[in-house]
PDB file of C-alpha atoms in Angstrom:
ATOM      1  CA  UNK A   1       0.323  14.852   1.498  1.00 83.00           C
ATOM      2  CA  UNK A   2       3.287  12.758   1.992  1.00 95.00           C
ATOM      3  CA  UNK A   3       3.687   9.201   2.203  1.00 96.00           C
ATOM      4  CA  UNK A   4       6.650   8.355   4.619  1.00 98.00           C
ATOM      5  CA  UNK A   5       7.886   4.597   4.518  1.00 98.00           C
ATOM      6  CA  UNK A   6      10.939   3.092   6.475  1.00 98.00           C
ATOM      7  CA  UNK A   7      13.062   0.958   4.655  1.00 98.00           C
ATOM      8  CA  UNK A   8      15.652  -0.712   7.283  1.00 98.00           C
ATOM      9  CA  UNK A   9      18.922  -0.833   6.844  1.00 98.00           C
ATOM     10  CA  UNK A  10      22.451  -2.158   8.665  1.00 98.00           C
ATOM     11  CA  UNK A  11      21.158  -3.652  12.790  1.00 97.00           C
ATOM     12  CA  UNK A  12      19.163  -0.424  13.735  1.00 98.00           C
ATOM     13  CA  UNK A  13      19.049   2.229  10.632  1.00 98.00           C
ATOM     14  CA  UNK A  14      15.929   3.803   8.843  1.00 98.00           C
ATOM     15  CA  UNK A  15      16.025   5.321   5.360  1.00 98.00           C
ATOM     16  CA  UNK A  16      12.997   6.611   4.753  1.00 98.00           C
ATOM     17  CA  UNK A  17      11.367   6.577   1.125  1.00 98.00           C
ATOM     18  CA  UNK A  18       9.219   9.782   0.809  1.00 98.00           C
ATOM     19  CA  UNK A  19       6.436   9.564  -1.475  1.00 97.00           C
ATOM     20  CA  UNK A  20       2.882  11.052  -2.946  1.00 94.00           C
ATOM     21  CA  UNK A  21      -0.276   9.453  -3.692  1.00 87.00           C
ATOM     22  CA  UNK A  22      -0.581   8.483  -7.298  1.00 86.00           C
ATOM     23  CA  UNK A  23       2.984   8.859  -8.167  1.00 91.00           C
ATOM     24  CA  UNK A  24       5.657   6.023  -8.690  1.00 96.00           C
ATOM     25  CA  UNK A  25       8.278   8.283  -7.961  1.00 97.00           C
ATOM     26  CA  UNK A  26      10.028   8.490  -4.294  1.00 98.00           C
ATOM     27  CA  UNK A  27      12.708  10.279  -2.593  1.00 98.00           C
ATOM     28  CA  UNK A  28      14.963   8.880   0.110  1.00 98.00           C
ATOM     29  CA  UNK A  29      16.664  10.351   3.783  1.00 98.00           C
ATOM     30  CA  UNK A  30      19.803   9.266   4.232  1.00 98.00           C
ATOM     31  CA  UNK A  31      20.696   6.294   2.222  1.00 98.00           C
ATOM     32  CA  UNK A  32      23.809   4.569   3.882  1.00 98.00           C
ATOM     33  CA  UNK A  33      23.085   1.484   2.257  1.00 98.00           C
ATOM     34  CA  UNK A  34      22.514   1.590  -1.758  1.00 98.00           C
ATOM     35  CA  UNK A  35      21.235  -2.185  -1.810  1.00 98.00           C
ATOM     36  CA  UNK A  36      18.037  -1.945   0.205  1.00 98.00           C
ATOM     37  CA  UNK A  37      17.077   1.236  -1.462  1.00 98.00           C
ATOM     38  CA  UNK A  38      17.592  -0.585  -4.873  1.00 98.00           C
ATOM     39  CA  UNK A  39      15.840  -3.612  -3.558  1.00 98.00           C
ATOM     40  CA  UNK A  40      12.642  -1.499  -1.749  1.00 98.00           C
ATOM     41  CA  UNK A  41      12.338   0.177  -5.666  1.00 98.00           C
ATOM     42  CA  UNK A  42      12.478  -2.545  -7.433  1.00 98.00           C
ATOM     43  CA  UNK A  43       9.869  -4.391  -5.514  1.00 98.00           C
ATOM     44  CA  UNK A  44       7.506  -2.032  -5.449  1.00 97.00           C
ATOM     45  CA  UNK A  45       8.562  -0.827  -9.308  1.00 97.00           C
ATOM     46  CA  UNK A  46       9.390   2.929  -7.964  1.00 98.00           C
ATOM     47  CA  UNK A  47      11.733   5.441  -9.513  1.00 98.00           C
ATOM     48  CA  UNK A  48      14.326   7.152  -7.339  1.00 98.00           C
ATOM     49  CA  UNK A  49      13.852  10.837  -8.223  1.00 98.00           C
ATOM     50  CA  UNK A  50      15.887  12.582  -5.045  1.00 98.00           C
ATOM     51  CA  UNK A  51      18.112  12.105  -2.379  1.00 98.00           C
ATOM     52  CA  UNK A  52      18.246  14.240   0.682  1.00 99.00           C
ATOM     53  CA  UNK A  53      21.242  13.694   2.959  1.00 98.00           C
ATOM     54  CA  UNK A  54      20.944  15.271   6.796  1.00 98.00           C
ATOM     55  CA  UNK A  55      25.177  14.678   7.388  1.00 98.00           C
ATOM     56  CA  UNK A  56      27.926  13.684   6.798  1.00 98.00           C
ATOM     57  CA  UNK A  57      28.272  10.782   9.115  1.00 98.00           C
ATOM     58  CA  UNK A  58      28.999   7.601   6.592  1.00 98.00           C
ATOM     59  CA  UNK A  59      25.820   5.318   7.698  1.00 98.00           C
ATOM     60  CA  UNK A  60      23.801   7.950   6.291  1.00 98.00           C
ATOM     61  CA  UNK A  61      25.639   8.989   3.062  1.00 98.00           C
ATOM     62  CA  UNK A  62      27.186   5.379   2.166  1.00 98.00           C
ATOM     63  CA  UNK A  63      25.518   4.495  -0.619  1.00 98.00           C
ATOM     64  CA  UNK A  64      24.999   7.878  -2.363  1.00 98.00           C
ATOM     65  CA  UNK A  65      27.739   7.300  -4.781  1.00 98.00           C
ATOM     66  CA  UNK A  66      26.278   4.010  -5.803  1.00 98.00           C
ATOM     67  CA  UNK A  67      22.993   5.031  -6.106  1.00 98.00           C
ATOM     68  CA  UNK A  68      24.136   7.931  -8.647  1.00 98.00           C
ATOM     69  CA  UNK A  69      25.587   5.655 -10.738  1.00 97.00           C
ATOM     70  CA  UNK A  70      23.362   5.147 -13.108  1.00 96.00           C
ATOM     71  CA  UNK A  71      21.079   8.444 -11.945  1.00 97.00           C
ATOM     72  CA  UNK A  72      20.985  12.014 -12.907  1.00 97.00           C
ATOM     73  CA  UNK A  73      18.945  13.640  -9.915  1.00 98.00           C
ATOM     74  CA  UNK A  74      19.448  15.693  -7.061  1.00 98.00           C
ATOM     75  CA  UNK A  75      21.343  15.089  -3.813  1.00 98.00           C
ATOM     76  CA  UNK A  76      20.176  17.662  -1.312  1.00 98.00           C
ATOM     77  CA  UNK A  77      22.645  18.001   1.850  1.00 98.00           C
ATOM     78  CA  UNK A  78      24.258  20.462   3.917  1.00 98.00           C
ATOM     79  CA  UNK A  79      26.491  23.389   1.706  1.00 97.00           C
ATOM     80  CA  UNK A  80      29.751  23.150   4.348  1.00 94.00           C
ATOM     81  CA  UNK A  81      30.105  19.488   4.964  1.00 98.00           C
ATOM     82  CA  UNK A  82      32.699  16.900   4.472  1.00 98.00           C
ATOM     83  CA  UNK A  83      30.675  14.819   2.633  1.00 98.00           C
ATOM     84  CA  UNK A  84      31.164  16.334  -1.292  1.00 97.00           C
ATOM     85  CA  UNK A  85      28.509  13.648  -3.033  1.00 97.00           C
ATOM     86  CA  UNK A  86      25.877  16.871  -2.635  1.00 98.00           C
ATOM     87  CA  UNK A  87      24.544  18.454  -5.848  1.00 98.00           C
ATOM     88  CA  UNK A  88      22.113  21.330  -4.406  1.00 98.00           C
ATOM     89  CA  UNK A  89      24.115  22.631  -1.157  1.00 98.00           C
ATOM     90  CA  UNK A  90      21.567  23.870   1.530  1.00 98.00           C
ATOM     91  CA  UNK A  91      21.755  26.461   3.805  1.00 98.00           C
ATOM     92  CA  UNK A  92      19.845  27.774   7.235  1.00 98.00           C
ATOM     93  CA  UNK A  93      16.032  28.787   5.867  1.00 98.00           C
ATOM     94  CA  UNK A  94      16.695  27.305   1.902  1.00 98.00           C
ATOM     95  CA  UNK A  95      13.376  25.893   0.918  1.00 98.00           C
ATOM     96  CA  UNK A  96      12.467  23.356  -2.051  1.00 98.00           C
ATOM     97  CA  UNK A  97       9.853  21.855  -4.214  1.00 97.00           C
ATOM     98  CA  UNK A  98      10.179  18.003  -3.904  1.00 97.00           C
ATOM     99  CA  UNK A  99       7.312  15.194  -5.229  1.00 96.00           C
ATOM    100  CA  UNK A 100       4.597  19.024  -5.005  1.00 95.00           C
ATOM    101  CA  UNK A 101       5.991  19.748  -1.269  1.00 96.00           C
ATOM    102  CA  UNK A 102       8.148  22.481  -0.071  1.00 97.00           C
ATOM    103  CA  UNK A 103      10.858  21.519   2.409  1.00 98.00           C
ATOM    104  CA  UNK A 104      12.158  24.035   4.496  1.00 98.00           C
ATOM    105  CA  UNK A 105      15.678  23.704   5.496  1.00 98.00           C
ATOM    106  CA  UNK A 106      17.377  24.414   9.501  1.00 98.00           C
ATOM    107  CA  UNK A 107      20.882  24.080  10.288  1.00 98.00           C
ATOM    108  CA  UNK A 108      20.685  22.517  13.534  1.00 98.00           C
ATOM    109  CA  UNK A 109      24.677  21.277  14.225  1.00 98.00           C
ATOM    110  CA  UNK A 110      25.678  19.741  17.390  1.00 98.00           C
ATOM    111  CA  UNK A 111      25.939  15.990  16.765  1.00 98.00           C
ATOM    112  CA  UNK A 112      27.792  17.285  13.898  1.00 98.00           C
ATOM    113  CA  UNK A 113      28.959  20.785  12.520  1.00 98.00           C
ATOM    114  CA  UNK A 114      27.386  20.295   8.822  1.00 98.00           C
ATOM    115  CA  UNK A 115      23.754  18.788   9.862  1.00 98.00           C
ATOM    116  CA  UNK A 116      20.483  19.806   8.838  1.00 98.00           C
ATOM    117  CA  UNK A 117      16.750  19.235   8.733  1.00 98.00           C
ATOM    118  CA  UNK A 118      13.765  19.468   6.363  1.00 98.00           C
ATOM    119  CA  UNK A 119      10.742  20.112   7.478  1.00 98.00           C
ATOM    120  CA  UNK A 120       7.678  19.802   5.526  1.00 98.00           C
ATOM    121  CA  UNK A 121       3.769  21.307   6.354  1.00 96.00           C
ATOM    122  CA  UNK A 122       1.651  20.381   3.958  1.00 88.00           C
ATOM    123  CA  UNK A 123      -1.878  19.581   5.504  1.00 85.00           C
ATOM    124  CA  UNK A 124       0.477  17.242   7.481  1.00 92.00           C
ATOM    125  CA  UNK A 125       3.654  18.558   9.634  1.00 97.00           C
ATOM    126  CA  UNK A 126       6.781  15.992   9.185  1.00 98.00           C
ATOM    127  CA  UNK A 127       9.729  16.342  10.464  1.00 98.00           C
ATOM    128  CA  UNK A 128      13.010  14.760   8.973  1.00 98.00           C
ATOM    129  CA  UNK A 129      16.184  15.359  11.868  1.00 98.00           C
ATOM    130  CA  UNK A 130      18.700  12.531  10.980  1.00 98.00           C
ATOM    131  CA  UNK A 131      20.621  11.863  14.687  1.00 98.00           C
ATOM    132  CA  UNK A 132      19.527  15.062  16.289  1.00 98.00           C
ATOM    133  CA  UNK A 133      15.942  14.713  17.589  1.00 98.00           C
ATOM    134  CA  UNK A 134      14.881  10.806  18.259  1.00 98.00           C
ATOM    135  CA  UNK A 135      12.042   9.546  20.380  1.00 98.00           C
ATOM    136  CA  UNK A 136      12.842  10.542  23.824  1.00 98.00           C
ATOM    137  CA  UNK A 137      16.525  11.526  23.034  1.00 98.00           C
ATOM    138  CA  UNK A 138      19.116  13.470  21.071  1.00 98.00           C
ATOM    139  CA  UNK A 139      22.415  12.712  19.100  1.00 98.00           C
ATOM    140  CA  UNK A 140      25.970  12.526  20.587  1.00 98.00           C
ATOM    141  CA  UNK A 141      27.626  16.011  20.716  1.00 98.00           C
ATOM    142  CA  UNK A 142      30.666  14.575  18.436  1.00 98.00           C
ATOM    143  CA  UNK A 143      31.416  17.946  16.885  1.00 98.00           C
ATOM    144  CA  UNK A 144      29.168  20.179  18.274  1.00 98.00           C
ATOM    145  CA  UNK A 145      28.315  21.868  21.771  1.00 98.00           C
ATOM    146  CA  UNK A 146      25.348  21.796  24.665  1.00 98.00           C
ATOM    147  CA  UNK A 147      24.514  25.317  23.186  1.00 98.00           C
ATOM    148  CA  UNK A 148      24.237  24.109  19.425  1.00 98.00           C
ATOM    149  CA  UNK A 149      21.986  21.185  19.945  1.00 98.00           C
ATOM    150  CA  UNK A 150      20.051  23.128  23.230  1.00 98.00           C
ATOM    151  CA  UNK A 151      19.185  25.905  20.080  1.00 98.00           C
ATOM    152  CA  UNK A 152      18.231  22.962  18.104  1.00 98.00           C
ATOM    153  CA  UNK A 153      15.842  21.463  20.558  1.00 98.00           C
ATOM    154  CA  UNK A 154      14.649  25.142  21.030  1.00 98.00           C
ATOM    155  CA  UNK A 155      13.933  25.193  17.133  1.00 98.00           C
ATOM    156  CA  UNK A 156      12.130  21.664  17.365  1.00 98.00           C
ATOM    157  CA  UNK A 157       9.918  23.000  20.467  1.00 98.00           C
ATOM    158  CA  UNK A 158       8.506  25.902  17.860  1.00 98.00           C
ATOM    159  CA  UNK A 159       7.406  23.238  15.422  1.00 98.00           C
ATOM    160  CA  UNK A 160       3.430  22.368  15.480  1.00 98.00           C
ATOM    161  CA  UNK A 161       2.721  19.557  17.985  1.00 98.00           C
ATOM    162  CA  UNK A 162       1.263  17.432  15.515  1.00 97.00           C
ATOM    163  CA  UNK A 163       4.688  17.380  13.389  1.00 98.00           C
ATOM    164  CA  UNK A 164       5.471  13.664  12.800  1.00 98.00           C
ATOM    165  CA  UNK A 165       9.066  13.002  13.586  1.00 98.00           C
ATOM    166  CA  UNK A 166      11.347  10.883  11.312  1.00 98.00           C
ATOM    167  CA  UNK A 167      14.514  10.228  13.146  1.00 98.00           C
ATOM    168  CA  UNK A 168      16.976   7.927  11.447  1.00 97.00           C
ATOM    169  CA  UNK A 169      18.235   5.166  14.320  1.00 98.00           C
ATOM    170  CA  UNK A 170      15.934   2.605  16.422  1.00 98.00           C
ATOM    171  CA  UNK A 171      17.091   3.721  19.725  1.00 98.00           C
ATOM    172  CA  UNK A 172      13.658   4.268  21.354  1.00 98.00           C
ATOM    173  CA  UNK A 173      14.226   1.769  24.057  1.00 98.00           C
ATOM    174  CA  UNK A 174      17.584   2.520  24.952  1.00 98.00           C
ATOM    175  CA  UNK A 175      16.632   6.679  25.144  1.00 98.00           C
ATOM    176  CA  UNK A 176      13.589   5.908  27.415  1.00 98.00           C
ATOM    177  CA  UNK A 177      15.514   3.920  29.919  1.00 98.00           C
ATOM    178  CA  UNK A 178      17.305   6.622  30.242  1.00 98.00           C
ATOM    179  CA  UNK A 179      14.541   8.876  30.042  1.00 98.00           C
ATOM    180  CA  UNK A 180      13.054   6.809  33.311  1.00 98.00           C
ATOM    181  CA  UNK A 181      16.388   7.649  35.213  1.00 98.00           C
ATOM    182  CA  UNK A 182      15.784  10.917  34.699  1.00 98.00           C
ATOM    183  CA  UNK A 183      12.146  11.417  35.517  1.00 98.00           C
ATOM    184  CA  UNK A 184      11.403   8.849  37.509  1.00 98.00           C
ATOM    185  CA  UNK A 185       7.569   9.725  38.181  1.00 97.00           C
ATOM    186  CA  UNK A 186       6.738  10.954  34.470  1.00 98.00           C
ATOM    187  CA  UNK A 187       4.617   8.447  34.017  1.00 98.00           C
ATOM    188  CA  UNK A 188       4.124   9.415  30.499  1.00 98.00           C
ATOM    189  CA  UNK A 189       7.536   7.944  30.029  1.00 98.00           C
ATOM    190  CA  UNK A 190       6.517   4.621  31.175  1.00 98.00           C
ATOM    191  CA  UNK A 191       3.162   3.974  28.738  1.00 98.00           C
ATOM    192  CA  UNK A 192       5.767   5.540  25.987  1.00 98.00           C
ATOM    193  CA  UNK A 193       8.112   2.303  27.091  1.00 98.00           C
ATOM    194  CA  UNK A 194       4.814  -0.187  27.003  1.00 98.00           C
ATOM    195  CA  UNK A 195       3.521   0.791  23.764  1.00 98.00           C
ATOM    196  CA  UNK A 196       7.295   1.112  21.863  1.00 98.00           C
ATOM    197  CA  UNK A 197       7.979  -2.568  24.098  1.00 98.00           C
ATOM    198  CA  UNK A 198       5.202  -4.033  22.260  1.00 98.00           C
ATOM    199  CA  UNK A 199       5.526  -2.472  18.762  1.00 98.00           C
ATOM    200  CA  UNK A 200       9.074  -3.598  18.828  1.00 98.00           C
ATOM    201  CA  UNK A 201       7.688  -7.280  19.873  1.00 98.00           C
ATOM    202  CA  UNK A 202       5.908  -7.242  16.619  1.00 98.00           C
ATOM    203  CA  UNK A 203       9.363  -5.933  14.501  1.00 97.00           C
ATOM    204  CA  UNK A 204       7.637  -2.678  13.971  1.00 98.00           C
ATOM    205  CA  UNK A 205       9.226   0.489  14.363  1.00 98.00           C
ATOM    206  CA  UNK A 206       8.591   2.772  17.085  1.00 98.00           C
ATOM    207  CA  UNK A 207       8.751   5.957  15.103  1.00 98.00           C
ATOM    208  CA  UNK A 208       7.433   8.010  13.989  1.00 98.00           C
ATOM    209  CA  UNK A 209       7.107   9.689  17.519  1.00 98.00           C
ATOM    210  CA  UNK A 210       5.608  13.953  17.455  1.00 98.00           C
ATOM    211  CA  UNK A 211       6.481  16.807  18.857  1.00 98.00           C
ATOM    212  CA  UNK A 212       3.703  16.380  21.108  1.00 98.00           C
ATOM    213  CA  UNK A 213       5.029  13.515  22.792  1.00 98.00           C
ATOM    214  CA  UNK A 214       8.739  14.541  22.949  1.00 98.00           C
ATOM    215  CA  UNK A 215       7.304  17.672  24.856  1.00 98.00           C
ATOM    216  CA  UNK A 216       6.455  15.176  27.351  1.00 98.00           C
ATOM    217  CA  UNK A 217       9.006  12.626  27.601  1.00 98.00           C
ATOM    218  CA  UNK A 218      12.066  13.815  26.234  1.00 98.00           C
ATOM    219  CA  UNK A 219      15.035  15.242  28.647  1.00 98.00           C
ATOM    220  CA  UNK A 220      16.813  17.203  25.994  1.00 98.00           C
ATOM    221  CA  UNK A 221      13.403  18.948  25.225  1.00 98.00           C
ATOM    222  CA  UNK A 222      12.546  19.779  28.475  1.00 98.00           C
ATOM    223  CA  UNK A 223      15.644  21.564  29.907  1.00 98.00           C
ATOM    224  CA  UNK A 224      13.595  23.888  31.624  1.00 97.00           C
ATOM    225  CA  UNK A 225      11.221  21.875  33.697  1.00 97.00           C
ATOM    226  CA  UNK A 226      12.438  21.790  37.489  1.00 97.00           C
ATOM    227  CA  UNK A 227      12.053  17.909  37.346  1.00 97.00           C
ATOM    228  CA  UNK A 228      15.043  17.972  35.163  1.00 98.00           C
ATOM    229  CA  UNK A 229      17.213  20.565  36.212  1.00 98.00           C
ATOM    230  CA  UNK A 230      16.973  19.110  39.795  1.00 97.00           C
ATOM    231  CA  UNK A 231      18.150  15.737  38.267  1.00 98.00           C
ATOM    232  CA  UNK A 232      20.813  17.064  35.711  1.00 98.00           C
ATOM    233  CA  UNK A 233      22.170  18.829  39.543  1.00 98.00           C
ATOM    234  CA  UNK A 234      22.381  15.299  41.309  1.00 97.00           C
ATOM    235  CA  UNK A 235      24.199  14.082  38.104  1.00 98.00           C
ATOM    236  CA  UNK A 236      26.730  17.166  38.051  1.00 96.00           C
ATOM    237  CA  UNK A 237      26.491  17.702  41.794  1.00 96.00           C
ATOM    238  CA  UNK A 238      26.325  21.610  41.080  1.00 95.00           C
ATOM    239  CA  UNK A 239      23.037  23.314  40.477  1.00 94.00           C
ATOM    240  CA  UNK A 240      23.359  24.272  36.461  1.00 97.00           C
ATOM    241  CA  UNK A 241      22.213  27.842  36.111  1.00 95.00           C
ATOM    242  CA  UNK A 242      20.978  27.702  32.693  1.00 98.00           C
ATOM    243  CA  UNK A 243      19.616  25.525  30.134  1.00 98.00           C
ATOM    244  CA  UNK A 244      22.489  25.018  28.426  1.00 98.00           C
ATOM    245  CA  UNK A 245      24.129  23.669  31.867  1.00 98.00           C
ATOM    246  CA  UNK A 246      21.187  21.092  31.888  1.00 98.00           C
ATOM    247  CA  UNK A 247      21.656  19.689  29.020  1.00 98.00           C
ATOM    248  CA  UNK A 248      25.344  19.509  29.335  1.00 98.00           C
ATOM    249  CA  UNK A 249      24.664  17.719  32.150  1.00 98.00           C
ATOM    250  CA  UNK A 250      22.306  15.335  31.130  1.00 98.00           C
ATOM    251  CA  UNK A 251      24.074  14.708  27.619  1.00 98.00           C
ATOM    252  CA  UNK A 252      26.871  13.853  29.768  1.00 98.00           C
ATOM    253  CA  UNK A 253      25.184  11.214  31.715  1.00 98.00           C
ATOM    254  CA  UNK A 254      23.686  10.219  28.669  1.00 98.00           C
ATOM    255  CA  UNK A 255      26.952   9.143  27.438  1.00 98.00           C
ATOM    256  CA  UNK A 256      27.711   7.356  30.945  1.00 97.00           C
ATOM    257  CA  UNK A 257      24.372   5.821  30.917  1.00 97.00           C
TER     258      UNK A 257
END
């Protein structure tokens, strides 16, 4: 069973160190910044002995090239990306053995063409989704489409509900304010904004959240409840006439938001 550890980096990043009971070896997802994965190891006198990269996007590849350096292990990332520091290109259903886990891969683009995910279910479901899934959101559509990332949320709705989700940005708060605008009577939105208020009060992190919980409070995974396709209409001021319309819709006021 894994061991999953944040180790913050730049105002609102996670990179988080993967690691096994017993074992003084880690992994990290989506090292943008070399120096607090260097400092994180030494401190707790681990060895770095993978790196798995969900995109391309620089705050989560940034300090790859450093970190090889002085390393000869595996960078796992997307196989059609513009980020080139990869040594063991992925592609849609590769799996791997990593610290006695297989990770399953899933090309999920939309925030961007070349992104991926690894999921992991070993006694304990975990999730790792970069900037497409976070707690009661999704990521910009910067190079994909509604339809790519709608298929992606799809993909994420299949996973067991117990699947712990590691997204890679602190934007809990932010996402269920909007979240609240959206469904204004969900009240499981609202105890999701007292407990994340008060775990960010104490400078914890509000992730992990689960599948479970997105289910219930998440716009962008619940395209097809009437709640939110009546509100993505008021938005657009047309009725959408299919999921992907919804989301469109509310990824759009999203971005307004």
């Amino acid at each position: 069973m894994l061991t999953i550890t944040p180790i913050p980096a730049f105002t609102d990043n996670y990179i988080w160190a993967i690691s096994t009971a017993g074992e003084n070896k880690i992994a990290v997802v989506d090292p943008g910044d070399a120096q607090v994965v260097e400092n994180y190891l030494s401190d707790n006198n681990l060895t770095l002995a993978a790196i798995l990269i969900t995109h391309h996007h620089h705050d989560h590849t940034g300090g790859v090239a450093e970190l090889m350096a002085h390393r000869d292990i595996p960078v796992y990332g997307p196989s059609d990306s513009p980020f080139k520091g990869s040594t063991v290109k992925l592609r849609n259903n590769d799996q791997f053995e990593l610290l006695g886990n297989t990770f399953s891969v899933r090309e999920i683009p939309g925030h961007t063409l070349d992104h991926i995910s690894y999921w992991v279910n070993n006694g304990q479901s975990q999730l790792f989704c970069g900037d497409t899934l976070f707690l009661a959101g999704c990521g910009r559509l910067f190079e994909g489409t509604p339809k790519q990332m709608l298929q992606a949320m799809d993909y994420f709705n299949t996973l067991p509900d117990n699947t712990e989700v590691y997204c890679t940005h602190e934007y809990s708060l932010a996402n269920l304010d909007f979240a609240a605008a959206v469904e204004p009577d969900n009240n499981d939105i609202q105890l999701t904004i007292q407990r994340c208020k008060q775990l960010r009060q104490q400078n914890k992190p509000t992730l992990p959240t689960s599948i479970a919980e997105e289910k219930k409070i998440n716009p962008f995974m619940r395209t097809q409840h009437e709640s939110i396709v009546h509100a993505a209409g008021l938005f657009s001021a047309k009725k959408p006439h299919s999921a992907v319309e919804v989301l469109a819709a509310i990824r759009e006021w999203k971005n307004q938001f």
